[in-house]
Amino acid sequence: QGINYVSRVYPNAEFYTCAIDRKLNKEGYILPGLGDAGDRAFGSPY
């Protein structure tokens, strides 16, 4: 879902990835369960 959205907004974007998770939940979090990427990146408690 996320890659499809970004591809529509930025049609010339290139993606390099090792894995793609299945979907996003209604809040936009990656499933099956990365959690809040911003909290993980910046050390916020979660």
PDB file of C-alpha atoms in Angstrom:
ATOM      1  CA  GLN A   1       0.000   0.000   0.000  1.00  0.00           C
ATOM      2  CA  GLY A   2       2.736   2.459   0.919  1.00  0.00           C
ATOM      3  CA  ILE A   3       4.891   1.718  -2.114  1.00  0.00           C
ATOM      4  CA  ASN A   4       1.861   1.952  -4.398  1.00  0.00           C
ATOM      5  CA  TYR A   5       0.977   5.358  -2.950  1.00  0.00           C
ATOM      6  CA  VAL A   6       4.498   6.769  -3.268  1.00  0.00           C
ATOM      7  CA  SER A   7       4.761   5.377  -6.814  1.00  0.00           C
ATOM      8  CA  ARG A   8       1.623   7.282  -7.809  1.00  0.00           C
ATOM      9  CA  VAL A   9       2.784  10.527  -6.190  1.00  0.00           C
ATOM     10  CA  TYR A  10       6.393  10.211  -7.447  1.00  0.00           C
ATOM     11  CA  PRO A  11       6.215   8.144 -10.652  1.00  0.00           C
ATOM     12  CA  ASN A  12       9.978   8.394 -11.301  1.00  0.00           C
ATOM     13  CA  ALA A  13      10.991   7.099  -7.853  1.00  0.00           C
ATOM     14  CA  GLU A  14      13.101   3.951  -7.658  1.00  0.00           C
ATOM     15  CA  PHE A  15      12.835   1.501  -4.754  1.00  0.00           C
ATOM     16  CA  TYR A  16      15.513  -0.855  -3.498  1.00  0.00           C
ATOM     17  CA  THR A  17      14.307  -3.256  -0.838  1.00  0.00           C
ATOM     18  CA  CYS A  18      15.027  -6.665   0.650  1.00  0.00           C
ATOM     19  CA  ALA A  19      11.515  -7.234   1.931  1.00  0.00           C
ATOM     20  CA  ILE A  20       8.064  -5.709   1.706  1.00  0.00           C
ATOM     21  CA  ASP A  21       5.522  -6.187   4.483  1.00  0.00           C
ATOM     22  CA  ARG A  22       1.999  -7.136   3.506  1.00  0.00           C
ATOM     23  CA  LYS A  23      -0.087  -4.106   4.414  1.00  0.00           C
ATOM     24  CA  LEU A  24      -0.729  -1.055   6.579  1.00  0.00           C
ATOM     25  CA  ASN A  25      -3.365  -0.882   9.292  1.00  0.00           C
ATOM     26  CA  LYS A  26      -5.959   1.906   9.483  1.00  0.00           C
ATOM     27  CA  GLU A  27      -3.474   4.106  11.402  1.00  0.00           C
ATOM     28  CA  GLY A  28      -0.839   3.598   8.701  1.00  0.00           C
ATOM     29  CA  TYR A  29       1.422   1.297  10.736  1.00  0.00           C
ATOM     30  CA  ILE A  30       3.238  -1.476   8.907  1.00  0.00           C
ATOM     31  CA  LEU A  31       1.853  -4.974   9.446  1.00  0.00           C
ATOM     32  CA  PRO A  32       2.747  -7.614  10.555  1.00  0.00           C
ATOM     33  CA  GLY A  33       4.428  -5.503  13.202  1.00  0.00           C
ATOM     34  CA  LEU A  34       7.369  -3.101  12.877  1.00  0.00           C
ATOM     35  CA  GLY A  35       5.653  -0.762  15.307  1.00  0.00           C
ATOM     36  CA  ASP A  36       6.089   2.996  15.125  1.00  0.00           C
ATOM     37  CA  ALA A  37       9.153   3.560  12.915  1.00  0.00           C
ATOM     38  CA  GLY A  38       9.579   7.136  14.191  1.00  0.00           C
ATOM     39  CA  ASP A  39       9.676   5.952  17.809  1.00  0.00           C
ATOM     40  CA  ARG A  40      12.218   3.283  16.910  1.00  0.00           C
ATOM     41  CA  ALA A  41      14.408   5.674  14.909  1.00  0.00           C
ATOM     42  CA  PHE A  42      14.480   8.427  17.535  1.00  0.00           C
ATOM     43  CA  GLY A  43      14.418   6.346  20.722  1.00  0.00           C
ATOM     44  CA  SER A  44      11.003   7.475  21.938  1.00  0.00           C
ATOM     45  CA  PRO A  45       9.331   5.165  24.460  1.00  0.00           C
ATOM     46  CA  TYR A  46       6.581   2.997  22.991  1.00  0.00           C
TER      47      TYR A  46
END
